[in-house]
Coordinates of C-alpha atoms in Angstrom, one line a residue:
M11 CA 9.3 68.7 167.5
V12 CA 11.3 70.3 170.0
R13 CA 8.6 72.2 171.7
A14 CA 10.5 75.2 173.7
A15 CA 14.2 76.2 174.1
Y16 CA 15.8 77.8 177.6
L17 CA 18.5 79.4 179.1
L18 CA 20.3 77.2 180.9
P19 CA 21.1 78.6 184.7
A20 CA 24.5 79.4 185.8
G21 CA 26.2 78.1 189.3
K22 CA 23.8 75.0 189.2
S23 CA 23.7 71.5 189.5
G24 CA 21.0 68.6 189.3
K25 CA 18.5 68.1 187.4
L26 CA 18.0 71.9 185.3
V27 CA 15.5 70.8 182.7
E28 CA 13.9 68.6 180.9
W29 CA 12.8 67.9 177.0
F30 CA 10.4 65.8 175.7
I31 CA 11.2 65.3 172.3
T32 CA 8.1 63.7 170.1
A33 CA 8.8 61.5 166.3
N34 CA 6.7 61.8 163.5
T35 CA 7.5 58.7 161.6
I36 CA 5.3 57.4 159.1
P37 CA 4.1 53.1 159.4
G38 CA 5.9 50.9 157.4
W39 CA 8.0 53.2 156.1
V40 CA 11.0 51.7 153.9
R41 CA 14.1 54.0 152.4
K42 CA 15.1 53.9 148.9
P43 CA 18.0 51.2 147.8
N44 CA 21.1 53.7 147.9
I45 CA 23.6 52.2 145.0
G46 CA 26.9 52.9 146.0
H47 CA 29.5 53.1 143.1
S48 CA 32.5 54.7 141.7
Q49 CA 31.2 58.1 140.2
T50 CA 34.7 58.6 138.4
G51 CA 34.2 55.5 136.4
Y52 CA 36.6 52.6 135.9
L53 CA 39.3 51.2 133.7
P54 CA 38.2 48.7 131.2
I55 CA 40.7 46.1 133.0
Q56 CA 39.9 46.5 136.7
P57 CA 37.2 44.4 139.0
K58 CA 33.6 46.5 139.3
L59 CA 31.9 46.4 142.7
A60 CA 28.4 48.3 143.5
V61 CA 27.6 47.9 147.3
I62 CA 23.9 48.9 147.5
E63 CA 22.9 49.6 150.6
L64 CA 19.1 48.7 151.8
D65 CA 17.3 49.7 154.6
K66 CA 16.9 46.7 157.3
N67 CA 13.2 45.6 156.4
D68 CA 13.6 46.2 152.3
K69 CA 12.9 42.3 151.9
S70 CA 12.6 42.5 148.4
R71 CA 15.9 41.2 146.4
P72 CA 15.3 42.2 142.5
N73 CA 17.7 41.6 140.1
A74 CA 20.9 43.8 139.7
S75 CA 21.4 45.2 135.9
L76 CA 24.7 47.2 133.9
L77 CA 23.2 49.5 131.5
R78 CA 25.0 50.9 128.4
V79 CA 24.0 54.4 127.2
N80 CA 23.3 54.3 123.5
D81 CA 24.6 57.5 121.1
D82 CA 20.7 58.4 121.0
G83 CA 20.7 58.5 125.0
S84 CA 18.5 55.0 124.8
T85 CA 19.8 52.5 127.3
T86 CA 20.9 48.9 126.7
E87 CA 21.0 45.9 129.0
V88 CA 24.0 44.2 129.1
L89 CA 24.2 42.7 132.4
T90 CA 22.0 41.2 134.7
T91 CA 22.6 39.1 137.7
K92 CA 20.5 38.4 141.3
P93 CA 23.3 40.6 143.8
K94 CA 25.0 38.7 146.2
E95 CA 24.4 39.0 150.0
W96 CA 26.9 40.6 152.0
G97 CA 25.1 40.7 155.2
R98 CA 24.1 43.7 158.0
W99 CA 26.2 46.3 159.1
Q100 CA 24.8 48.9 161.9
R101 CA 21.3 49.9 160.9
Y102 CA 21.7 48.5 156.6
D103 CA 22.1 45.4 154.9
Y104 CA 24.0 45.2 152.1
V105 CA 24.2 43.6 149.0
T106 CA 26.9 43.6 146.3
F107 CA 26.7 43.1 142.0
D108 CA 30.2 42.3 140.4
F109 CA 30.2 43.6 137.1
S110 CA 33.8 43.2 136.2
S111 CA 33.4 41.2 133.2
V112 CA 32.5 44.2 131.2
T113 CA 35.1 45.5 129.9
K114 CA 33.6 47.6 126.3
P115 CA 34.6 51.3 126.8
G116 CA 32.0 52.9 126.8
V117 CA 29.1 55.2 128.8
Y118 CA 26.9 52.9 131.5
K119 CA 24.1 53.0 133.8
L120 CA 23.5 50.7 137.5
S121 CA 19.9 50.2 137.8
Y122 CA 18.8 48.4 141.2
G123 CA 14.6 47.6 141.3
K124 CA 13.3 51.2 140.7
Q125 CA 16.6 53.2 140.8
T126 CA 19.0 53.7 138.4
T127 CA 22.3 55.9 138.9
L128 CA 23.6 58.7 136.8
A129 CA 26.1 57.6 134.0
F130 CA 29.7 56.7 134.6
P131 CA 32.4 55.2 131.5
I132 CA 34.7 52.6 131.6
A133 CA 37.6 53.5 129.5
D134 CA 41.5 53.7 129.6
D135 CA 41.6 57.2 130.2
V136 CA 39.1 57.1 132.7
Y137 CA 41.4 59.1 135.1
Q138 CA 43.3 61.3 133.1
R139 CA 41.1 64.2 134.3
A140 CA 39.9 62.9 137.4
W141 CA 42.0 65.0 139.8
H142 CA 41.0 68.0 137.6
N143 CA 38.3 69.1 140.4
T144 CA 40.7 68.4 143.4
L145 CA 43.4 70.8 142.2
D146 CA 40.4 73.0 141.2
V147 CA 37.4 72.6 143.4
F148 CA 38.4 71.4 146.5
L149 CA 41.6 72.0 147.8
P150 CA 41.2 76.3 147.3
V151 CA 37.6 75.6 148.7
Q152 CA 39.7 73.9 152.1
M153 CA 41.8 77.4 152.5
D154 CA 42.0 78.3 155.8
H155 CA 42.3 82.6 156.0
M156 CA 40.9 82.8 152.9
F157 CA 37.9 84.6 151.0
V158 CA 36.7 81.7 148.4
R159 CA 34.3 82.6 145.7
E160 CA 33.3 80.7 143.0
A161 CA 31.5 83.1 140.7
Y162 CA 28.4 83.8 142.1
R163 CA 28.7 81.1 144.6
V164 CA 30.7 81.9 148.0
W165 CA 32.2 79.2 149.6
H166 CA 33.0 81.1 152.7
G167 CA 34.0 84.3 154.0
A168 CA 38.5 84.5 155.4
P169 CA 38.2 82.7 158.5
H170 CA 40.3 82.4 161.5
L171 CA 41.8 85.7 161.7
D172 CA 41.6 85.4 165.2
D173 CA 43.4 82.5 165.9
A174 CA 47.2 82.5 166.1
L175 CA 46.8 83.2 170.2
Q176 CA 50.6 82.7 172.4
A177 CA 49.2 79.3 174.0
P178 CA 48.9 79.9 177.8
V179 CA 51.6 78.0 179.8
N180 CA 51.8 74.6 181.3
Y181 CA 48.4 73.9 179.2
S182 CA 47.5 70.0 177.6
H183 CA 45.2 70.6 174.9
W184 CA 42.4 68.5 174.6
D185 CA 44.1 66.8 171.1
G186 CA 47.8 65.8 173.1
W187 CA 50.0 68.9 172.1
R188 CA 51.4 70.4 175.4
Q189 CA 52.5 74.3 176.4
G190 CA 55.6 74.2 178.9
P191 CA 55.8 75.9 181.7
V192 CA 57.2 79.5 178.9
T193 CA 56.2 80.2 175.7
G194 CA 59.9 81.3 174.5
N195 CA 58.8 84.2 172.8
K196 CA 57.9 87.9 173.7
Y197 CA 54.1 87.3 173.4
K198 CA 51.8 86.3 176.7
P199 CA 49.7 83.2 176.9
L200 CA 46.9 84.6 174.6
E201 CA 48.2 87.2 172.9
H202 CA 47.8 87.3 169.3
I203 CA 51.2 86.6 167.4
P204 CA 51.1 88.3 164.2
G205 CA 51.5 86.8 160.2
L206 CA 50.2 83.5 161.2
N207 CA 47.1 83.5 160.3
V208 CA 48.1 83.0 156.8
G209 CA 47.6 79.9 154.7
G210 CA 47.0 76.8 155.7
W211 CA 43.9 73.9 155.2
F212 CA 41.0 73.2 157.0
D213 CA 41.6 70.1 159.4
A214 CA 38.5 67.9 159.9
G215 CA 37.2 70.2 162.5
D216 CA 38.1 73.3 161.1
F217 CA 38.8 74.3 164.8
D218 CA 42.8 74.5 164.6
I219 CA 45.1 73.7 162.3
Q220 CA 47.1 70.8 162.7
T221 CA 51.0 71.2 161.4
P222 CA 51.5 67.5 160.5
S223 CA 47.6 67.4 158.0
Q224 CA 50.0 71.0 157.2
Q225 CA 52.9 69.1 156.8
A226 CA 51.4 66.1 155.0
V227 CA 49.2 68.7 151.5
I228 CA 52.6 70.5 151.3
N229 CA 54.5 67.4 150.7
A230 CA 52.2 65.8 148.3
L231 CA 51.8 68.9 146.3
V232 CA 55.7 69.6 146.5
Q233 CA 56.2 65.8 144.9
L234 CA 53.6 65.8 142.5
W235 CA 55.1 69.1 141.0
E236 CA 58.4 67.6 141.3
E237 CA 57.4 64.3 139.8
F238 CA 54.8 65.0 137.1
D239 CA 55.6 68.5 136.9
V240 CA 51.7 69.6 137.1
A241 CA 51.3 73.1 134.7
R242 CA 47.9 73.6 135.5
D243 CA 45.7 77.0 136.5
E244 CA 42.0 77.6 137.0
T245 CA 42.7 79.5 140.1
L246 CA 43.2 83.3 141.0
I247 CA 44.6 83.1 144.1
D248 CA 46.0 86.9 146.0
Q249 CA 47.5 86.9 148.8
A250 CA 47.5 90.1 149.8
N251 CA 43.3 90.7 149.7
R252 CA 42.9 87.0 151.0
Y253 CA 41.3 86.3 147.7
V254 CA 40.6 83.2 145.9
E255 CA 38.5 82.9 142.8
I256 CA 37.8 79.5 141.6
H257 CA 37.8 79.1 137.6
L258 CA 39.6 82.6 136.6
P259 CA 42.8 81.2 136.0
T260 CA 46.0 83.7 136.3
A261 CA 49.1 83.5 134.5
S262 CA 51.0 80.9 136.9
P263 CA 50.2 77.4 138.2
M264 CA 48.1 76.9 141.0
Y265 CA 50.0 76.0 144.4
C266 CA 53.3 74.9 142.8
S267 CA 55.5 77.8 141.6
R268 CA 59.6 77.6 141.7
S269 CA 60.0 81.4 141.7
S270 CA 57.4 82.3 144.6
T271 CA 57.4 81.7 148.6
V272 CA 54.1 82.3 149.1
P273 CA 52.1 79.7 151.1
Y274 CA 49.5 78.7 148.5
S275 CA 51.7 79.1 145.7

């Protein structure tokens, strides 16, 4: 618990503030096991390996089980075995449960001790719709310079509208990018360049737009369009008003319209 907070004085050095932090601990507390598996599901013929993450103080090793979900919602145990020790990484121990031998299509759950996962499928068509969430939700949410809404939920407002500044001359950015002795244009250092704060996707830090990352996303979308002729449309994109509505289909496929030149279509 933080007891107090202070503004650090400017122009000073040395020991300026000292923090005292106390932790509220529970003696003998052991974290519950975490069962890692494919939430999308598995093909019948593919390897199926669950990774179970354990508190380093958890010495119990119950059996791991695969449960088939019946039509009435009940479950039937179809495979039970002692998980295989994998070892420790950082602060956790790991064991694995291989259920590759189960190939019968259906809906299943994994169980380990008192923990049971949500249901997942084993089916030949398990990946047919797996990409829908990426196209329908993830990519719209990652749109920069756009207000993104999903029904009553606002994912974020239109961010970074004050970016696209001319870099100072003779400047080296922390990520390796460098500006030489001249700008090569009419804009002064740190002056906003109009028309550039449009389009793009967030990078890992959300503070700048990495050109190679943008190129990779666009290249992947173009390849998807050319290879598979994706015509799915579940998103409204209004460039003029910087507005995106998820799960609101429009008249043209998302991102890859051949007749449009706007950044997201």
